[in-house]
PDB file of C-alpha atoms in Angstrom:
ATOM      1  CA  MET A 862     139.485  66.305 161.865  1.00  0.00           C
ATOM      2  CA  THR A 863     137.425  65.632 158.999  1.00  0.00           C
ATOM      3  CA  GLY A 864     137.675  67.779 155.997  1.00  0.00           C
ATOM      4  CA  ALA A 865     133.727  68.029 155.903  1.00  0.00           C
ATOM      5  CA  LEU A 866     134.285  70.864 158.394  1.00  0.00           C
ATOM      6  CA  PRO A 867     133.562  74.123 157.962  1.00  0.00           C
ATOM      7  CA  ILE A 868     137.031  75.714 158.868  1.00  0.00           C
ATOM      8  CA  GLU A 869     137.793  79.953 158.266  1.00  0.00           C
ATOM      9  CA  ARG A 870     141.659  79.926 157.783  1.00  0.00           C
ATOM     10  CA  THR A 871     143.420  83.130 158.521  1.00  0.00           C
ATOM     11  CA  THR A 872     146.849  84.058 157.644  1.00  0.00           C
ATOM     12  CA  GLY A 873     148.462  87.043 159.544  1.00  0.00           C
ATOM     13  CA  ALA A 874     147.589  88.388 162.373  1.00  0.00           C
ATOM     14  CA  PRO A 875     143.943  86.701 163.870  1.00  0.00           C
ATOM     15  CA  LEU A 876     140.522  87.822 162.868  1.00  0.00           C
ATOM     16  CA  PHE A 877     139.388  87.045 166.098  1.00  0.00           C
ATOM     17  CA  SER A 878     137.946  89.105 168.974  1.00  0.00           C
ATOM     18  CA  ASN A 879     139.914  89.319 172.162  1.00  0.00           C
ATOM     19  CA  ASN A 880     136.914  87.722 173.935  1.00  0.00           C
ATOM     20  CA  LYS A 881     137.676  84.373 171.726  1.00  0.00           C
ATOM     21  CA  LEU A 882     141.284  84.855 172.070  1.00  0.00           C
ATOM     22  CA  SER A 883     141.138  84.867 175.890  1.00  0.00           C
ATOM     23  CA  VAL A 884     139.711  81.221 175.699  1.00  0.00           C
ATOM     24  CA  LEU A 885     142.729  80.355 174.932  1.00  0.00           C
ATOM     25  CA  ARG A 886     144.877  83.118 176.737  1.00  0.00           C
ATOM     26  CA  LYS A 887     143.107  81.866 180.017  1.00  0.00           C
ATOM     27  CA  HIS A 888     143.544  78.049 179.405  1.00  0.00           C
ATOM     28  CA  PRO A 889     146.424  76.940 181.910  1.00  0.00           C
ATOM     29  CA  TYR A 890     148.473  75.641 179.365  1.00  0.00           C
ATOM     30  CA  PHE A 891     148.720  78.614 177.223  1.00  0.00           C
ATOM     31  CA  ALA A 892     148.310  81.490 180.105  1.00  0.00           C
ATOM     32  CA  ASP A 893     152.310  81.025 180.956  1.00  0.00           C
ATOM     33  CA  LEU A 894     153.353  81.989 176.816  1.00  0.00           C
ATOM     34  CA  GLU A 895     155.435  85.201 176.295  1.00  0.00           C
ATOM     35  CA  PRO A 896     153.255  87.617 173.901  1.00  0.00           C
ATOM     36  CA  GLU A 897     155.014  86.819 170.978  1.00  0.00           C
ATOM     37  CA  ALA A 898     154.658  83.154 171.101  1.00  0.00           C
ATOM     38  CA  PHE A 899     150.999  83.720 172.593  1.00  0.00           C
ATOM     39  CA  ASP A 900     150.681  85.871 168.927  1.00  0.00           C
ATOM     40  CA  GLN A 901     152.059  82.936 167.132  1.00  0.00           C
ATOM     41  CA  LEU A 902     149.757  80.331 168.765  1.00  0.00           C
ATOM     42  CA  CYS A 903     146.893  82.526 167.609  1.00  0.00           C
ATOM     43  CA  ARG A 904     147.771  82.583 164.035  1.00  0.00           C
ATOM     44  CA  TYR A 905     147.931  79.062 164.095  1.00  0.00           C
ATOM     45  CA  ALA A 906     143.966  78.826 165.107  1.00  0.00           C
ATOM     46  CA  LYS A 907     141.340  77.991 162.649  1.00  0.00           C
ATOM     47  CA  HIS A 908     137.944  78.940 163.730  1.00  0.00           C
ATOM     48  CA  THR A 909     134.951  76.933 163.072  1.00  0.00           C
ATOM     49  CA  THR A 910     131.034  77.214 164.289  1.00  0.00           C
ATOM     50  CA  LEU A 911     129.225  73.430 163.979  1.00  0.00           C
ATOM     51  CA  LYS A 912     125.376  72.672 164.723  1.00  0.00           C
ATOM     52  CA  ARG A 913     124.495  70.273 167.233  1.00  0.00           C
ATOM     53  CA  GLY A 914     124.911  66.592 166.267  1.00  0.00           C
ATOM     54  CA  THR A 915     128.434  67.180 164.011  1.00  0.00           C
ATOM     55  CA  THR A 916     130.486  65.064 164.049  1.00  0.00           C
ATOM     56  CA  ILE A 917     133.753  66.896 164.781  1.00  0.00           C
ATOM     57  CA  PHE A 918     135.750  63.176 164.499  1.00  0.00           C
ATOM     58  CA  SER A 919     135.479  59.576 164.936  1.00  0.00           C
ATOM     59  CA  LYS A 920     137.663  57.002 166.402  1.00  0.00           C
ATOM     60  CA  GLY A 921     140.144  55.393 164.276  1.00  0.00           C
ATOM     61  CA  ASP A 922     140.073  58.719 162.378  1.00  0.00           C
ATOM     62  CA  PRO A 923     144.345  60.464 162.165  1.00  0.00           C
ATOM     63  CA  GLY A 924     145.024  62.680 164.864  1.00  0.00           C
ATOM     64  CA  THR A 925     145.661  65.582 162.614  1.00  0.00           C
ATOM     65  CA  SER A 926     144.650  68.524 165.228  1.00  0.00           C
ATOM     66  CA  LEU A 927     144.310  70.005 168.576  1.00  0.00           C
ATOM     67  CA  ILE A 928     140.848  71.786 169.582  1.00  0.00           C
ATOM     68  CA  ALA A 929     139.627  74.338 171.893  1.00  0.00           C
ATOM     69  CA  VAL A 930     136.151  74.785 172.847  1.00  0.00           C
ATOM     70  CA  ILE A 931     135.007  78.469 172.564  1.00  0.00           C
ATOM     71  CA  SER A 932     131.415  78.346 173.455  1.00  0.00           C
ATOM     72  CA  GLY A 933     129.143  75.062 173.639  1.00  0.00           C
ATOM     73  CA  THR A 934     129.748  71.740 174.894  1.00  0.00           C
ATOM     74  CA  VAL A 935     131.940  68.744 172.816  1.00  0.00           C
ATOM     75  CA  LYS A 936     130.851  65.105 173.748  1.00  0.00           C
ATOM     76  CA  ILE A 937     133.531  62.218 173.646  1.00  0.00           C
ATOM     77  CA  SER A 938     131.955  58.928 173.334  1.00  0.00           C
ATOM     78  CA  ILE A 939     132.441  55.645 172.171  1.00  0.00           C
ATOM     79  CA  SER A 940     129.993  52.990 170.785  1.00  0.00           C
ATOM     80  CA  SER A 941     129.830  49.439 170.308  1.00  0.00           C
ATOM     81  CA  PRO A 942     128.706  47.372 167.248  1.00  0.00           C
ATOM     82  CA  ASP A 943     125.743  46.864 168.597  1.00  0.00           C
ATOM     83  CA  GLY A 944     124.730  50.194 169.120  1.00  0.00           C
ATOM     84  CA  ARG A 945     125.362  50.764 172.714  1.00  0.00           C
ATOM     85  CA  ASN A 946     127.016  54.130 173.449  1.00  0.00           C
ATOM     86  CA  ALA A 947     129.535  55.280 176.757  1.00  0.00           C
ATOM     87  CA  ILE A 948     129.995  58.799 176.944  1.00  0.00           C
ATOM     88  CA  LEU A 949     133.860  59.243 178.379  1.00  0.00           C
ATOM     89  CA  ASN A 950     133.753  63.329 179.093  1.00  0.00           C
ATOM     90  CA  LEU A 951     132.139  66.181 177.888  1.00  0.00           C
ATOM     91  CA  ILE A 952     134.177  69.204 177.360  1.00  0.00           C
ATOM     92  CA  GLU A 953     133.032  72.548 177.673  1.00  0.00           C
ATOM     93  CA  ALA A 954     134.038  76.147 176.729  1.00  0.00           C
ATOM     94  CA  GLY A 955     137.823  76.973 177.769  1.00  0.00           C
ATOM     95  CA  GLU A 956     138.716  73.434 177.689  1.00  0.00           C
ATOM     96  CA  ILE A 957     140.971  71.621 175.192  1.00  0.00           C
ATOM     97  CA  PHE A 958     140.653  67.802 173.381  1.00  0.00           C
ATOM     98  CA  GLY A 959     142.297  66.094 170.875  1.00  0.00           C
ATOM     99  CA  GLU A 960     145.648  65.817 172.625  1.00  0.00           C
ATOM    100  CA  ILE A 961     146.495  61.907 172.750  1.00  0.00           C
ATOM    101  CA  ALA A 962     146.817  61.432 168.955  1.00  0.00           C
ATOM    102  CA  LEU A 963     147.918  64.929 168.049  1.00  0.00           C
ATOM    103  CA  LEU A 964     151.126  64.535 170.223  1.00  0.00           C
ATOM    104  CA  ASP A 965     151.597  61.000 169.591  1.00  0.00           C
ATOM    105  CA  GLY A 966     150.459  61.346 165.581  1.00  0.00           C
ATOM    106  CA  LEU A 967     148.391  57.873 165.580  1.00  0.00           C
ATOM    107  CA  SER A 968     144.338  57.531 165.442  1.00  0.00           C
ATOM    108  CA  ARG A 969     141.686  58.941 167.507  1.00  0.00           C
ATOM    109  CA  THR A 970     140.766  56.733 170.481  1.00  0.00           C
ATOM    110  CA  ALA A 971     136.938  58.581 170.711  1.00  0.00           C
ATOM    111  CA  ASP A 972     134.282  59.684 168.626  1.00  0.00           C
ATOM    112  CA  ALA A 973     133.824  63.803 169.166  1.00  0.00           C
ATOM    113  CA  THR A 974     130.772  65.094 168.921  1.00  0.00           C
ATOM    114  CA  ALA A 975     129.040  68.633 168.803  1.00  0.00           C
ATOM    115  CA  ASN A 976     126.783  68.106 171.692  1.00  0.00           C
ATOM    116  CA  SER A 977     125.020  71.582 171.063  1.00  0.00           C
ATOM    117  CA  ASN A 978     126.026  74.265 169.034  1.00  0.00           C
ATOM    118  CA  CYS A 979     129.605  75.140 169.260  1.00  0.00           C
ATOM    119  CA  GLU A 980     132.408  77.490 168.023  1.00  0.00           C
ATOM    120  CA  LEU A 981     135.914  75.851 168.132  1.00  0.00           C
ATOM    121  CA  PHE A 982     139.762  76.678 167.232  1.00  0.00           C
ATOM    122  CA  VAL A 983     141.484  74.080 165.428  1.00  0.00           C
ATOM    123  CA  ILE A 984     145.126  73.756 165.387  1.00  0.00           C
ATOM    124  CA  ASP A 985     146.784  71.384 162.975  1.00  0.00           C
ATOM    125  CA  ARG A 986     149.598  69.108 164.374  1.00  0.00           C
ATOM    126  CA  ARG A 987     151.964  70.357 161.410  1.00  0.00           C
ATOM    127  CA  GLU A 988     151.907  73.828 162.936  1.00  0.00           C
ATOM    128  CA  PHE A 989     151.652  72.761 166.532  1.00  0.00           C
ATOM    129  CA  ILE A 990     154.073  70.029 167.163  1.00  0.00           C
ATOM    130  CA  PRO A 991     156.891  72.278 165.997  1.00  0.00           C
ATOM    131  CA  PHE A 992     155.547  75.045 167.965  1.00  0.00           C
ATOM    132  CA  VAL A 993     155.880  73.121 171.380  1.00  0.00           C
ATOM    133  CA  ARG A 994     159.398  71.917 170.251  1.00  0.00           C
ATOM    134  CA  SER A 995     160.083  75.472 170.225  1.00  0.00           C
ATOM    135  CA  GLN A 996     158.444  76.401 173.785  1.00  0.00           C
ATOM    136  CA  PRO A 997     159.852  73.541 176.627  1.00  0.00           C
ATOM    137  CA  THR A 998     157.973  75.056 179.450  1.00  0.00           C
ATOM    138  CA  LEU A 999     154.554  73.744 177.016  1.00  0.00           C
ATOM    139  CA  ALA A1000     156.117  70.684 176.504  1.00  0.00           C
ATOM    140  CA  MET A1001     156.050  70.170 180.116  1.00  0.00           C
ATOM    141  CA  LYS A1002     152.525  71.582 180.852  1.00  0.00           C
ATOM    142  CA  PHE A1003     150.931  69.169 178.285  1.00  0.00           C
ATOM    143  CA  ILE A1004     152.763  66.443 180.093  1.00  0.00           C
ATOM    144  CA  GLU A1005     150.732  67.539 183.269  1.00  0.00           C
ATOM    145  CA  LEU A1006     147.800  67.547 180.692  1.00  0.00           C
ATOM    146  CA  LEU A1007     148.641  63.894 179.699  1.00  0.00           C
ATOM    147  CA  CYS A1008     149.430  62.776 183.252  1.00  0.00           C
ATOM    148  CA  ALA A1009     145.870  64.679 184.604  1.00  0.00           C
ATOM    149  CA  ARG A1010     144.065  62.530 182.026  1.00  0.00           C
ATOM    150  CA  LEU A1011     145.335  59.200 182.807  1.00  0.00           C
ATOM    151  CA  ARG A1012     144.323  59.988 186.712  1.00  0.00           C
ATOM    152  CA  TRP A1013     140.987  60.913 185.332  1.00  0.00           C
ATOM    153  CA  THR A1014     140.890  57.619 183.534  1.00  0.00           C
ATOM    154  CA  SER A1015     142.018  55.442 186.614  1.00  0.00           C
ATOM    155  CA  ASP A1016     139.312  57.181 188.430  1.00  0.00           C
ATOM    156  CA  GLN A1017     136.648  55.896 185.859  1.00  0.00           C
ATOM    157  CA  VAL A1018     137.855  52.668 186.165  1.00  0.00           C
ATOM    158  CA  GLU A1019     137.730  52.570 189.766  1.00  0.00           C
ATOM    159  CA  GLN A1020     134.199  53.417 190.073  1.00  0.00           C
ATOM    160  CA  VAL A1021     133.306  50.848 187.398  1.00  0.00           C
ATOM    161  CA  ILE A1022     135.004  48.347 189.024  1.00  0.00           C
ATOM    162  CA  LEU A1023     134.700  48.875 192.549  1.00  0.00           C
ATOM    163  CA  GLN A1024     131.351  51.624 193.354  1.00  0.00           C
ATOM    164  CA  ASP A1025     127.732  50.344 192.694  1.00  0.00           C
ATOM    165  CA  LEU A1026     125.350  52.281 190.681  1.00  0.00           C
ATOM    166  CA  PRO A1027     124.600  55.091 193.114  1.00  0.00           C
ATOM    167  CA  GLY A1028     128.391  55.530 193.972  1.00  0.00           C
ATOM    168  CA  ARG A1029     128.745  55.772 190.525  1.00  0.00           C
ATOM    169  CA  LEU A1030     126.168  58.426 189.365  1.00  0.00           C
ATOM    170  CA  ALA A1031     127.287  60.639 192.587  1.00  0.00           C
ATOM    171  CA  SER A1032     130.718  60.553 191.435  1.00  0.00           C
ATOM    172  CA  ALA A1033     130.058  61.835 188.119  1.00  0.00           C
ATOM    173  CA  LEU A1034     127.406  63.964 189.494  1.00  0.00           C
ATOM    174  CA  LEU A1035     130.250  65.501 191.459  1.00  0.00           C
ATOM    175  CA  ARG A1036     132.775  65.375 188.853  1.00  0.00           C
ATOM    176  CA  LEU A1037     130.610  67.532 186.544  1.00  0.00           C
ATOM    177  CA  SER A1038     129.432  69.923 189.210  1.00  0.00           C
ATOM    178  CA  ASP A1039     133.564  70.642 189.759  1.00  0.00           C
ATOM    179  CA  LYS A1040     133.682  72.406 186.384  1.00  0.00           C
ATOM    180  CA  HIS A1041     130.721  74.669 187.195  1.00  0.00           C
ATOM    181  CA  LYS A1042     131.875  75.750 191.145  1.00  0.00           C
ATOM    182  CA  PRO A1043     132.162  79.544 190.022  1.00  0.00           C
ATOM    183  CA  GLN A1044     128.800  79.868 188.533  1.00  0.00           C
ATOM    184  CA  GLY A1045     126.686  77.284 190.934  1.00  0.00           C
ATOM    185  CA  ARG A1046     126.394  73.717 190.579  1.00  0.00           C
ATOM    186  CA  THR A1047     123.790  73.605 187.457  1.00  0.00           C
ATOM    187  CA  ILE A1048     125.084  70.957 185.168  1.00  0.00           C
ATOM    188  CA  SER A1049     123.554  70.670 181.903  1.00  0.00           C
ATOM    189  CA  ILE A1050     122.759  67.250 180.724  1.00  0.00           C
ATOM    190  CA  THR A1051     119.963  64.917 180.063  1.00  0.00           C
ATOM    191  CA  GLN A1052     119.180  61.897 181.932  1.00  0.00           C
ATOM    192  CA  GLN A1053     119.757  59.772 178.682  1.00  0.00           C
ATOM    193  CA  GLU A1054     123.719  61.259 178.723  1.00  0.00           C
ATOM    194  CA  ILE A1055     124.150  60.775 182.082  1.00  0.00           C
ATOM    195  CA  SER A1056     123.133  57.405 181.915  1.00  0.00           C
ATOM    196  CA  GLU A1057     125.801  56.619 179.153  1.00  0.00           C
ATOM    197  CA  MET A1058     128.323  58.570 181.060  1.00  0.00           C
ATOM    198  CA  VAL A1059     127.794  56.074 184.329  1.00  0.00           C
ATOM    199  CA  GLY A1060     126.464  52.763 182.740  1.00  0.00           C
ATOM    200  CA  MET A1061     123.061  52.952 184.305  1.00  0.00           C
ATOM    201  CA  THR A1062     119.775  52.567 182.723  1.00  0.00           C
ATOM    202  CA  ARG A1063     117.549  56.308 182.307  1.00  0.00           C
ATOM    203  CA  GLU A1064     114.918  54.542 184.451  1.00  0.00           C
ATOM    204  CA  SER A1065     117.324  53.626 187.505  1.00  0.00           C
ATOM    205  CA  ILE A1066     118.841  57.329 186.887  1.00  0.00           C
ATOM    206  CA  ASN A1067     115.502  58.501 187.081  1.00  0.00           C
ATOM    207  CA  LYS A1068     114.666  56.745 190.370  1.00  0.00           C
ATOM    208  CA  GLN A1069     118.178  57.384 192.143  1.00  0.00           C
ATOM    209  CA  LEU A1070     117.665  61.214 191.102  1.00  0.00           C
ATOM    210  CA  ARG A1071     114.281  61.438 192.522  1.00  0.00           C
ATOM    211  CA  ALA A1072     114.939  59.973 195.529  1.00  0.00           C
ATOM    212  CA  TRP A1073     117.797  62.531 195.910  1.00  0.00           C
ATOM    213  CA  ALA A1074     115.495  65.418 195.350  1.00  0.00           C
ATOM    214  CA  THR A1075     113.328  64.458 197.926  1.00  0.00           C
ATOM    215  CA  ARG A1076     116.161  64.482 200.217  1.00  0.00           C
ATOM    216  CA  GLY A1077     116.825  67.978 199.058  1.00  0.00           C
ATOM    217  CA  TRP A1078     120.324  66.628 197.642  1.00  0.00           C
ATOM    218  CA  VAL A1079     119.772  67.743 193.812  1.00  0.00           C
ATOM    219  CA  ARG A1080     117.312  69.560 191.987  1.00  0.00           C
ATOM    220  CA  LEU A1081     115.823  68.203 188.573  1.00  0.00           C
ATOM    221  CA  GLU A1082     115.555  70.836 185.831  1.00  0.00           C
ATOM    222  CA  HIS A1083     114.868  70.776 182.162  1.00  0.00           C
ATOM    223  CA  GLY A1084     117.818  69.729 180.591  1.00  0.00           C
ATOM    224  CA  ALA A1085     119.994  70.124 183.611  1.00  0.00           C
ATOM    225  CA  ILE A1086     120.766  68.790 187.327  1.00  0.00           C
ATOM    226  CA  VAL A1087     121.162  71.209 190.112  1.00  0.00           C
ATOM    227  CA  VAL A1088     123.697  69.679 192.909  1.00  0.00           C
ATOM    228  CA  LEU A1089     122.425  71.355 196.231  1.00  0.00           C
ATOM    229  CA  LYS A1090     124.623  69.362 198.472  1.00  0.00           C
ATOM    230  CA  PRO A1091     127.439  68.172 197.227  1.00  0.00           C
ATOM    231  CA  GLU A1092     128.884  67.002 200.905  1.00  0.00           C
ATOM    232  CA  SER A1093     126.017  64.419 201.119  1.00  0.00           C
ATOM    233  CA  LEU A1094     127.199  62.709 198.080  1.00  0.00           C
ATOM    234  CA  GLN A1095     130.644  62.522 198.837  1.00  0.00           C
ATOM    235  CA  ALA A1096     129.473  60.994 201.765  1.00  0.00           C
ATOM    236  CA  LEU A1097     127.805  58.828 199.700  1.00  0.00           C
ATOM    237  CA  VAL A1098     130.996  57.788 197.358  1.00  0.00           C
ATOM    238  CA  ASP A1099     133.117  57.530 200.491  1.00  0.00           C
ATOM    239  CA  ALA A1100     130.892  55.284 202.293  1.00  0.00           C
ATOM    240  CA  GLY A1101     130.862  53.257 199.258  1.00  0.00           C
ATOM    241  CA  ALA A1102     127.308  54.261 198.238  1.00  0.00           C
ATOM    242  CA  ASP A1103     125.753  51.562 200.810  1.00  0.00           C
ATOM    243  CA  ASP A1104     122.796  53.935 201.278  1.00  0.00           C
ATOM    244  CA  GLY A1105     121.599  54.602 197.431  1.00  0.00           C
ATOM    245  CA  GLU A1106     118.088  55.692 198.407  1.00  0.00           C
TER     246      GLU A1106
END
């Protein structure tokens, strides 16, 4: 975490509203903590509000903190020396990130940027690691988290190697829309962002999405994509995307 970020530090009881703290309490990795342990965790949480486009950390930075998103979206990405960008993930409200470098103490593996105006909790590694050691159940939860991240990465590699471009796009839409099942399947993402996520040009993304919109599989909105028939996209993925258009 760069020192330029405006972090509100607290001592003693947390000063945050219960609504904000519920982001931590509802997270599956903290939900089972005893009240006393959860209160201790909250005392470690530092609050920050960032404007869209703010760099949270860069690849190669020291891994000094775990970060929870209270509101907004954070983009995890990498870039090449010639200026090409690839989006690895979009972290939304209720999710955490930064756990890999936090746990092994090595450098960050990607860039993290506020993709919208964001509110975050930041927990310093110097406080979090001793806390995890005192909570064996939480340690197991983070092992599960790392395994889930590895499976997710393996799926991404499989898509890039084995799927054609429509299959990659369908997989990405399904993965992103799964996060929004309780509220519907509207994905707040631009076509440029999704092109950087699946390795397709924006023009190819637009052509494919319009073809699917004509079929009634998706609906295109300003800055968003609504998945209407996830079963059709899944069938496309399962079939190897032979019939992309």
